[in-house]
N, CA, C and O atoms as a MOPAC input file, in Angstrom:
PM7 MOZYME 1SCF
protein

 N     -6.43600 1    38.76100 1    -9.53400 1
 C     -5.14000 1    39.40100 1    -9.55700 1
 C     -4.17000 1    38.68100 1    -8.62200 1
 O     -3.02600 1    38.56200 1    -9.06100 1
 N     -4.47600 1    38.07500 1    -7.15600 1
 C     -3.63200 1    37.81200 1    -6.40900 1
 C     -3.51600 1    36.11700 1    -6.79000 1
 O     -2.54800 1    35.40000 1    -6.53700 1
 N     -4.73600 1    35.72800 1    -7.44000 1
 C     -4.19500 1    34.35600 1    -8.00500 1
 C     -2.94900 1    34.49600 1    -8.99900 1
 O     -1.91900 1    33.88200 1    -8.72000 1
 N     -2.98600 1    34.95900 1    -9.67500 1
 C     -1.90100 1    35.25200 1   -10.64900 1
 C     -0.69800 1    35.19700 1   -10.48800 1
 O      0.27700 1    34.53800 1   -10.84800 1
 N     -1.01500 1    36.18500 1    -9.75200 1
 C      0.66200 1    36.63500 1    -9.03500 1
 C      1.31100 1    35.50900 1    -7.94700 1
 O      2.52700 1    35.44500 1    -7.76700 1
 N      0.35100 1    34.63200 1    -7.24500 1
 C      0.63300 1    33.26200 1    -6.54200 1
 C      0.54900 1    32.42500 1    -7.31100 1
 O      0.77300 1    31.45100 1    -6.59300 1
 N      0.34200 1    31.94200 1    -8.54600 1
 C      0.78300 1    31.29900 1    -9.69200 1
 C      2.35400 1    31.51300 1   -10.46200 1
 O      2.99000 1    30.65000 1   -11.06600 1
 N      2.61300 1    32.49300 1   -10.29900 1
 C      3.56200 1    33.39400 1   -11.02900 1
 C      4.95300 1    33.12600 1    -9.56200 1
 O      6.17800 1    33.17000 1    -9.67200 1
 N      4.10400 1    32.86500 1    -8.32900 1
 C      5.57500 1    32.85300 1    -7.92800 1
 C      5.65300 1    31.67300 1    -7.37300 1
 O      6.38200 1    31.53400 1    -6.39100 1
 N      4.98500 1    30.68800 1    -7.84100 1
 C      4.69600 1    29.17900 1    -7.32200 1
 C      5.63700 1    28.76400 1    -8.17100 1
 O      6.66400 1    28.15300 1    -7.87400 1
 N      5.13000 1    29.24100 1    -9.67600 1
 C      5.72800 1    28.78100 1   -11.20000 1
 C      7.90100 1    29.29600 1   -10.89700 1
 O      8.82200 1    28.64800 1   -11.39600 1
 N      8.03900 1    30.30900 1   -10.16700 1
 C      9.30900 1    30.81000 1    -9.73400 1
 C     10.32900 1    29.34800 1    -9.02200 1
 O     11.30100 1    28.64800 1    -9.30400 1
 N      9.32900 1    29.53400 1    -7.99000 1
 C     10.31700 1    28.76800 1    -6.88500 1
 C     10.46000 1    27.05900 1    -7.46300 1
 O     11.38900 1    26.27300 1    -7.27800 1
 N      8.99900 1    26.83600 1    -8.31200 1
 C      9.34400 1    25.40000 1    -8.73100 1
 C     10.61500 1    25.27000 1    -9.52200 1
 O     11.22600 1    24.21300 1    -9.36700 1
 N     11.35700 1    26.58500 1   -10.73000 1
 C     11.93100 1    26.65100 1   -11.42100 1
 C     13.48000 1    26.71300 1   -11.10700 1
 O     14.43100 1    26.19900 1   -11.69700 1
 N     13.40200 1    27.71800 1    -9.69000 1
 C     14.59900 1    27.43800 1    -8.78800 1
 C     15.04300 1    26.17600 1    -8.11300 1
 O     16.22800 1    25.90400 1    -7.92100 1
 N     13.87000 1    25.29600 1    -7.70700 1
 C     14.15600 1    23.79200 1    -7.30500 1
 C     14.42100 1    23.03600 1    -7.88000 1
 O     15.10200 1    22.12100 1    -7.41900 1
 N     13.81300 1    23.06800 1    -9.76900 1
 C     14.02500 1    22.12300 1   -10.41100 1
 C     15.76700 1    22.18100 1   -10.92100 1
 O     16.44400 1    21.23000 1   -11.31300 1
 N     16.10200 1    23.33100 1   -10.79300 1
 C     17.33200 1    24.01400 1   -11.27900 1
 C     18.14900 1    23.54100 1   -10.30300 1
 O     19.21800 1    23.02000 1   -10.62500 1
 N     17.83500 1    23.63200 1    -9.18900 1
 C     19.21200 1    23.20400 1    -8.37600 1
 C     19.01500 1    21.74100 1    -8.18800 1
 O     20.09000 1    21.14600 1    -8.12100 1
 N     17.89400 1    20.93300 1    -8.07500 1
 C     18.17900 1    19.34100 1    -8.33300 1
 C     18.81900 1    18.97400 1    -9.40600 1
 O     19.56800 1    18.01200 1    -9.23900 1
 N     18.76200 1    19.52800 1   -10.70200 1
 C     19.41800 1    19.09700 1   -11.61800 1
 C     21.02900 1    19.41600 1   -11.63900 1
 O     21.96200 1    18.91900 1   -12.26800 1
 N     20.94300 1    20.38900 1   -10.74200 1
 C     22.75200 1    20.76500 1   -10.72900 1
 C     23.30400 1    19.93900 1    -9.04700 1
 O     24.53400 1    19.88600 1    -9.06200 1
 N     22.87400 1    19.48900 1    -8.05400 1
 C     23.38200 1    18.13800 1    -7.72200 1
 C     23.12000 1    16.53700 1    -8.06900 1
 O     23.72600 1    15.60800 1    -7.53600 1
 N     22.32000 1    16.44300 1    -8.85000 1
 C     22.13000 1    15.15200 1    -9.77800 1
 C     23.66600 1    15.30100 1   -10.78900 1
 O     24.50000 1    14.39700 1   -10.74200 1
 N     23.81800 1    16.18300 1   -11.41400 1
 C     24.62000 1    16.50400 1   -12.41100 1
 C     26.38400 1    16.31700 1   -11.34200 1
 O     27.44800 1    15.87200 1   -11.77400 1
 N     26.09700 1    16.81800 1    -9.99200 1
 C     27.47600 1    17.07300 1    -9.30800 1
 C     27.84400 1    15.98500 1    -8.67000 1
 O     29.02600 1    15.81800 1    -8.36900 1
 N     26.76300 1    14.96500 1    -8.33100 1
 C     26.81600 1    13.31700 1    -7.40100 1
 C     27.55300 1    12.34700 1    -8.50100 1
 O     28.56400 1    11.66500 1    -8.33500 1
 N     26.34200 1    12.56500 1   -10.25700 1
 C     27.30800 1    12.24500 1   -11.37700 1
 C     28.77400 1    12.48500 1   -11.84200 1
 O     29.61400 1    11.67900 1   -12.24000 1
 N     28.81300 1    13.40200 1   -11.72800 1
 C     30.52200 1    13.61100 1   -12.00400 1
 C     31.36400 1    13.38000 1   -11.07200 1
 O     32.49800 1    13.17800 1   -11.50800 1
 N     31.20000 1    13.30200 1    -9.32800 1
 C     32.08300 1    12.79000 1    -8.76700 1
 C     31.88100 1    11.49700 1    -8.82400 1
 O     32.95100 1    10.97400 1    -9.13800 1
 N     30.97300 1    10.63100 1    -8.66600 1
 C     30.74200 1     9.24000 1    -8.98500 1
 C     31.97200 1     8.63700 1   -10.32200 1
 O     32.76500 1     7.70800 1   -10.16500 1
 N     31.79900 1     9.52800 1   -11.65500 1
 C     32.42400 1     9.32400 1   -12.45000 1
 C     33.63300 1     8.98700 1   -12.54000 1
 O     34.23700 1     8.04600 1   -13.05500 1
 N     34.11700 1    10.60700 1   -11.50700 1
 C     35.96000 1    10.37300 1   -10.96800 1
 C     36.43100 1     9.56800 1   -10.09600 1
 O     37.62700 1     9.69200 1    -9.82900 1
 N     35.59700 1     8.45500 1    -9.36100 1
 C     36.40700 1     7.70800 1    -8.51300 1
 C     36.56800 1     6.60900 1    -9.57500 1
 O     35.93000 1     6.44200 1   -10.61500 1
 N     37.80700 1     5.74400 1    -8.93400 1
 C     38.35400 1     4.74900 1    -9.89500 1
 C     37.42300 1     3.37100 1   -10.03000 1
 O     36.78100 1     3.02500 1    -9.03700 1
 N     37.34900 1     2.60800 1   -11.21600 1
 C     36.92700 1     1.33800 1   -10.64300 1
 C     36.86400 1     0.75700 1    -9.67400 1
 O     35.82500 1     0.48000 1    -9.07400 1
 N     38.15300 1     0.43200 1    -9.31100 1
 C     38.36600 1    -0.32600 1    -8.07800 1
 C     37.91400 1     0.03900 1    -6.79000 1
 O     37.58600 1    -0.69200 1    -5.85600 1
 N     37.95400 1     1.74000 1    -6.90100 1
 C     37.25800 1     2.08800 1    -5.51500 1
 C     35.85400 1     1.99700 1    -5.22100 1
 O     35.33100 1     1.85700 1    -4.11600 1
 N     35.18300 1     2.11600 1    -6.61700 1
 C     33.45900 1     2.28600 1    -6.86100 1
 C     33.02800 1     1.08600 1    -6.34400 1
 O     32.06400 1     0.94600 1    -5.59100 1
 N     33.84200 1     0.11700 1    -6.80800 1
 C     33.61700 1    -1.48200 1    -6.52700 1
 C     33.74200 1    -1.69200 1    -5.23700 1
 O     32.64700 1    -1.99900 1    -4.76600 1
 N     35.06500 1    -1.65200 1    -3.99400 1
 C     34.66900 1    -1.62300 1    -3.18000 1
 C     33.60400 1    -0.53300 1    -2.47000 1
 O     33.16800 1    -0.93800 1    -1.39200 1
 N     33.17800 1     0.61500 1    -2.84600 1
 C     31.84400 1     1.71100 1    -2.19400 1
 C     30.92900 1     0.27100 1    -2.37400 1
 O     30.79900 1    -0.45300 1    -1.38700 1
 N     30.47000 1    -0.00900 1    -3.33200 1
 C     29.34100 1    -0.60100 1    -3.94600 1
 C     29.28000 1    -1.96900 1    -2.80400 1
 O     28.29800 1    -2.11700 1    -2.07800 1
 N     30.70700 1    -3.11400 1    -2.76200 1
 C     30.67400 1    -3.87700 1    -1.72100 1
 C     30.51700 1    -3.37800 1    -0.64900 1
 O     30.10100 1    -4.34200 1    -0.00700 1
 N     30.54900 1    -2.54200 1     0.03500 1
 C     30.63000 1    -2.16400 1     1.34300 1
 C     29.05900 1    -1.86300 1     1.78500 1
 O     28.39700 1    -2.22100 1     2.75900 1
 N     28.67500 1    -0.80000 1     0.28600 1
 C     27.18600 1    -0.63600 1     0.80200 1
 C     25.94900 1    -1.91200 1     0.79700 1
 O     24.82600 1    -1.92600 1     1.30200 1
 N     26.80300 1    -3.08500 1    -0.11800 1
 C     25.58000 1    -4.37800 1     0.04900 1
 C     25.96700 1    -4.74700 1     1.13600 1
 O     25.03200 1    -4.98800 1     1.90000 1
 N     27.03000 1    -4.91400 1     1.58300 1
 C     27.63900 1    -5.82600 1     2.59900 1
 C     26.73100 1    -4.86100 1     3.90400 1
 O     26.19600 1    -5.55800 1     4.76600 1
 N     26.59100 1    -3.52400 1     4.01900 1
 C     25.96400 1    -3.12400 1     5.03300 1
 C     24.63200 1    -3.56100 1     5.21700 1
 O     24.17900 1    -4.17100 1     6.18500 1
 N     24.04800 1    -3.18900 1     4.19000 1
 C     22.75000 1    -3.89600 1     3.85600 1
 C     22.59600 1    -5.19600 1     4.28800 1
 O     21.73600 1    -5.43600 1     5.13600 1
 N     23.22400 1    -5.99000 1     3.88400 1
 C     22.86300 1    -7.83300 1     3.97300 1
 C     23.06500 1    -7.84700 1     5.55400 1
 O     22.13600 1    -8.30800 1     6.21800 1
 N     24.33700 1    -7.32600 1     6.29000 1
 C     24.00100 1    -7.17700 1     8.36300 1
 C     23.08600 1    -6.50000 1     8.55900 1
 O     22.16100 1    -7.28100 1     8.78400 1
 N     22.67900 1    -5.36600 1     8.63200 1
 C     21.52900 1    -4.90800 1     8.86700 1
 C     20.12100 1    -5.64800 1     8.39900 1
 O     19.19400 1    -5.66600 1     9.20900 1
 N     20.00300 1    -6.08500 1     7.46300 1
 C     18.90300 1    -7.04400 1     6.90500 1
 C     19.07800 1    -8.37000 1     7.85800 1
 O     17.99600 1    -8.57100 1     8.41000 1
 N     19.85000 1    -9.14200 1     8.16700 1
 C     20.31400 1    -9.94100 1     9.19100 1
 C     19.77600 1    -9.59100 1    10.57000 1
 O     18.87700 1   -10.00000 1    11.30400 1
 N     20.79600 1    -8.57900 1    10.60100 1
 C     20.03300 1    -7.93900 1    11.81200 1
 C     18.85100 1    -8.47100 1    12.32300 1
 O     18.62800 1    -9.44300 1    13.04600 1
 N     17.84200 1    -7.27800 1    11.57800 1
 C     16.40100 1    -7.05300 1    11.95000 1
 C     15.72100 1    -8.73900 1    12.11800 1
 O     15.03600 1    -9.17900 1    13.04200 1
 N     16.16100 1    -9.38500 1    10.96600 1
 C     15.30200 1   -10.51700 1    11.30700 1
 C     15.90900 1   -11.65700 1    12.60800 1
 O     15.22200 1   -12.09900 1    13.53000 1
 N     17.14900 1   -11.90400 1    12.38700 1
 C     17.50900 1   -11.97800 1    13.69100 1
 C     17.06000 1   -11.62000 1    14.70200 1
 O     17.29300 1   -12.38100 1    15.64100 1
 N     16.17700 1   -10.26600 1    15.04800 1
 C     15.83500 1    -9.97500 1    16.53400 1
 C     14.68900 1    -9.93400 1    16.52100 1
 O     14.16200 1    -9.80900 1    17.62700 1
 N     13.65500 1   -10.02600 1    15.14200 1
 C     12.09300 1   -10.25500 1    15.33700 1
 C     12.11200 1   -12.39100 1    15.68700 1
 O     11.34500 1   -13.16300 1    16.26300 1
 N     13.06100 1   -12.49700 1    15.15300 1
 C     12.93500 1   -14.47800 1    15.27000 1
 C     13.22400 1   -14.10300 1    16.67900 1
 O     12.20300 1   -14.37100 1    17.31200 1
 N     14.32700 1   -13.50200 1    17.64600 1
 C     14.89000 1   -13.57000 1    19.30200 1
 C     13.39100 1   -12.95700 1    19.93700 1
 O     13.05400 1   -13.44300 1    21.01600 1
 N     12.57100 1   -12.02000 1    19.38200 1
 C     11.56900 1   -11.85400 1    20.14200 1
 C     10.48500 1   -12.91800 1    19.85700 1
 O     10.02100 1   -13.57200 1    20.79100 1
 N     10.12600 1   -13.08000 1    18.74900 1
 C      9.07000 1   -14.25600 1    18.74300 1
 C      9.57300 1   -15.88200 1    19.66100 1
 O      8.90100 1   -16.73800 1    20.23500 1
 N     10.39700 1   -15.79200 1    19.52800 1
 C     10.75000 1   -17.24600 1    20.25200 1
 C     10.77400 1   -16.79000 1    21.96600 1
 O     10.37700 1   -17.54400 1    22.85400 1
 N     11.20300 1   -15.71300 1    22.15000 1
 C     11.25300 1   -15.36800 1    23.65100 1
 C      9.63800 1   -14.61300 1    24.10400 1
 O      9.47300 1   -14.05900 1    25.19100 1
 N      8.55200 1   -14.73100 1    23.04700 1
 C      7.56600 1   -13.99500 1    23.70500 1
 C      7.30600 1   -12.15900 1    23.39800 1
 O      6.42000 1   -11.32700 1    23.58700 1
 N      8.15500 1   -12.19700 1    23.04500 1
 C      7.98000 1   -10.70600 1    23.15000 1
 C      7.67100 1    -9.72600 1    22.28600 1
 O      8.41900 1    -8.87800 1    21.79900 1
 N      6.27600 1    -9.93200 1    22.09200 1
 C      6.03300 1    -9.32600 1    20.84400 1
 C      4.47300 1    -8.84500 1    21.16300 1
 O      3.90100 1    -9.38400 1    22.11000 1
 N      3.83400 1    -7.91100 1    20.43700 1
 C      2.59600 1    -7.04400 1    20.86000 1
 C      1.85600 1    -7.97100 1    21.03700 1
 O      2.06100 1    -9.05300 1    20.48800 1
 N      0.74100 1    -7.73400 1    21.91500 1
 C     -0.87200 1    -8.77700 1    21.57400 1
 C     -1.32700 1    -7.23400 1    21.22000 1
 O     -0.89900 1    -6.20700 1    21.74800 1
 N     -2.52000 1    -7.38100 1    19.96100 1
 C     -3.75500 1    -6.60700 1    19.12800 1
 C     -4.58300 1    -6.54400 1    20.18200 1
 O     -4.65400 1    -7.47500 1    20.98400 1
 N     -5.11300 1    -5.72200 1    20.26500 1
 C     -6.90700 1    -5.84800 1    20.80100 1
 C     -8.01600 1    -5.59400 1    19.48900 1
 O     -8.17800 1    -4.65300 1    18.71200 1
 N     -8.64500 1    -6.85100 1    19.64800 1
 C     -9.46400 1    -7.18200 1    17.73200 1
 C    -10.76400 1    -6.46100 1    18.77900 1
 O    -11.69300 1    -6.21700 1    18.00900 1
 N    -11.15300 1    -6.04700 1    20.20100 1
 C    -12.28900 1    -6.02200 1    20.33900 1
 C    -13.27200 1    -4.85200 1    19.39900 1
 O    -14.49000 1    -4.95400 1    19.25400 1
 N    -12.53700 1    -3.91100 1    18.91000 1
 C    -13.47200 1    -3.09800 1    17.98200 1
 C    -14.17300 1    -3.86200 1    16.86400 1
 O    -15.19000 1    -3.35300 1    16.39200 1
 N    -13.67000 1    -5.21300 1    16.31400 1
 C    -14.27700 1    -6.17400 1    14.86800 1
 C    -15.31100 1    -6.55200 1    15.32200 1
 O    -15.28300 1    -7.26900 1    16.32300 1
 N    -16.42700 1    -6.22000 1    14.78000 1
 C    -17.76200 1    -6.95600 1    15.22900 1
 C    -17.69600 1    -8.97400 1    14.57000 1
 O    -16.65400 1    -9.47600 1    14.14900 1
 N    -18.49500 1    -9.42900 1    14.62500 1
 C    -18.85500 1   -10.59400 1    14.45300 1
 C    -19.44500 1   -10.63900 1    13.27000 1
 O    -20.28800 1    -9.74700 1    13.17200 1
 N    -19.35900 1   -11.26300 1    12.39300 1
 C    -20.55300 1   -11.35400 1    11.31700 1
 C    -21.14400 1   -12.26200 1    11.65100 1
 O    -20.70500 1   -13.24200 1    12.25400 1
 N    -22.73700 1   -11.96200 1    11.13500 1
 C    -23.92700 1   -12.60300 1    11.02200 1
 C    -23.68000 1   -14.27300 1    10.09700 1
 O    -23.19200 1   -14.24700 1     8.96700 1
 N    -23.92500 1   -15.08900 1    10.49700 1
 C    -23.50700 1   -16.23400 1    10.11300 1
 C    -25.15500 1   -17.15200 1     9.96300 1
 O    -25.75200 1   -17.50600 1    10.98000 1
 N    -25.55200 1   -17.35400 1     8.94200 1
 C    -26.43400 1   -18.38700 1     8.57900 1
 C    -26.57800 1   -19.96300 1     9.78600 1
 O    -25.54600 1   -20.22200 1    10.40400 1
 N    -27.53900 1   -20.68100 1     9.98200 1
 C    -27.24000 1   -21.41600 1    10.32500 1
 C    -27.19700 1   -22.78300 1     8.98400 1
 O    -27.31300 1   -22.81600 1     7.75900 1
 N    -27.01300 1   -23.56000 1     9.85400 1
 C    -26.93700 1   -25.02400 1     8.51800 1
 C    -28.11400 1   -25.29200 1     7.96900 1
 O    -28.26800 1   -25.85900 1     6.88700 1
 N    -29.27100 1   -24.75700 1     8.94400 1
 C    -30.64800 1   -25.37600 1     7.65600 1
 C    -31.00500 1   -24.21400 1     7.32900 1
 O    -31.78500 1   -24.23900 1     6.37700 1
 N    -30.71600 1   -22.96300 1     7.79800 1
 C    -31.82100 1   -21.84600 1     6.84500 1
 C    -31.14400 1   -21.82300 1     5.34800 1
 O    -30.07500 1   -22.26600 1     4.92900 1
 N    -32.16300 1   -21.15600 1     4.75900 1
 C    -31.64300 1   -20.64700 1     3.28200 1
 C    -30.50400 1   -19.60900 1     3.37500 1
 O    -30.70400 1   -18.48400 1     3.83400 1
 N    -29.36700 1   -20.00000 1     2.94800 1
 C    -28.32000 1   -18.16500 1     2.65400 1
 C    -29.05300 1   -16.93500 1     2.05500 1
 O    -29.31400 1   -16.86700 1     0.85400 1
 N    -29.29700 1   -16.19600 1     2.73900 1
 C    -29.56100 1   -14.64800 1     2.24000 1
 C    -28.74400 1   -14.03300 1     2.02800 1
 O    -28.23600 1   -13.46300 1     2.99400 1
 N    -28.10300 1   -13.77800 1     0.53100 1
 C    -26.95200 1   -13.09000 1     0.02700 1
 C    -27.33800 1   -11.39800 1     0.35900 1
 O    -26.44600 1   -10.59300 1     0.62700 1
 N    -28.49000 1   -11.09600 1     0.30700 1
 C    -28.71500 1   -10.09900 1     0.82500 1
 C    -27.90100 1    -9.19200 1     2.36500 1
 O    -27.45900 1    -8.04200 1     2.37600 1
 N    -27.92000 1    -9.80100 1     3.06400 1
 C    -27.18800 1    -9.51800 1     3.97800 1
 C    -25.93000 1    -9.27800 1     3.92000 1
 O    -25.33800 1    -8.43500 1     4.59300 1
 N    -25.31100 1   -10.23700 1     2.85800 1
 C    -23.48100 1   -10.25300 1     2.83500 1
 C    -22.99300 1    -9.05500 1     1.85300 1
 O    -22.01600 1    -8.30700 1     1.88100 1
 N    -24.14800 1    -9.20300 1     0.93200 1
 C    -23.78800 1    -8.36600 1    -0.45300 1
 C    -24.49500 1    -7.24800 1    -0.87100 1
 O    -24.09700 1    -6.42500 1    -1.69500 1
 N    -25.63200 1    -7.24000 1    -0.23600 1
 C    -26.69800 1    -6.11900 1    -0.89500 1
 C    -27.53800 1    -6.65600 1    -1.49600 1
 O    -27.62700 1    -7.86100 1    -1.73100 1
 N    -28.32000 1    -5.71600 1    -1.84000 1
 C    -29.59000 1    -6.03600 1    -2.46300 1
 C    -29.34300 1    -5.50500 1    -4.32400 1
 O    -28.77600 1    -4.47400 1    -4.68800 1
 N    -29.82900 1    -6.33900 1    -5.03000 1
 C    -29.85600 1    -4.94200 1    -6.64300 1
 C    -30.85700 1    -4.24200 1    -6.19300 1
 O    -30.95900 1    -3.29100 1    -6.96800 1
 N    -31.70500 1    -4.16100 1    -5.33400 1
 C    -32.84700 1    -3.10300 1    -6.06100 1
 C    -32.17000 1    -1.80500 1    -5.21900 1
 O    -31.52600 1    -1.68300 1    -4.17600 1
 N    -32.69300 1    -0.88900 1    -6.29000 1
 C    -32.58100 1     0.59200 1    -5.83700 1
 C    -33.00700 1     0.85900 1    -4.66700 1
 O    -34.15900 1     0.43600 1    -4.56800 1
 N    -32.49200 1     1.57500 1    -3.29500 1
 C    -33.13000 1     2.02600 1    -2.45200 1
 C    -34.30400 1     3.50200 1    -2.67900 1
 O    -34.12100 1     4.70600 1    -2.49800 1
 N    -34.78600 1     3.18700 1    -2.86500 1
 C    -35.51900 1     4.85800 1    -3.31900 1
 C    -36.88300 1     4.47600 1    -2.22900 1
 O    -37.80200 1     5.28200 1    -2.08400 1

């Protein structure tokens, strides 16, 4: 019974959300619509043009830290080592890959 009824008002609120995304999708569209060419065109330049400095930006100041040092060191000490063959034994793929046989 109480599944139901928490189905029933899950099924509600999705119906109210889907309803009001579609009515500002529908309201971003129609003002989008009413601005003029010329203005859309410059919105549109302005927002690449922000983009391309900011994109500038960032790499600009990861190149100013790598060249000046300043950038994290990792600690790898948690990676173990792998087991490494020497030059005359036989490779035991076993080790790298498994075995086929069933463990049972």
């Amino acid at each position: 019974m109480k599944i139901g009824l928490l189905k029933e008002k899950i099924g509600h609120l999705y119906n109210k959300v889907s309803a009001r995304r579609e009515g500002a999708v529908e309201y971003v569209r129609r003002k989008c619509d009413d601005i003029p060419p010329q203005k859309r065109f410059k919105v549109v330049a302005m927002a690449f043009a922000l983009f391309a400095l900011l994109a500038l930006f960032v790499f600009g100041k990861s190149m100013y830290n790598i060249y000046n040092g300043v950038h994290s060191n990792p600690d790898f000490g948690n990676i173990k080592q792998m087991p490494m063959p020497d030059k005359g034994d036989k490779t035991d793929t076993n080790i790298f890959y498994g075995s086929e046989n069933s463990m049972e």
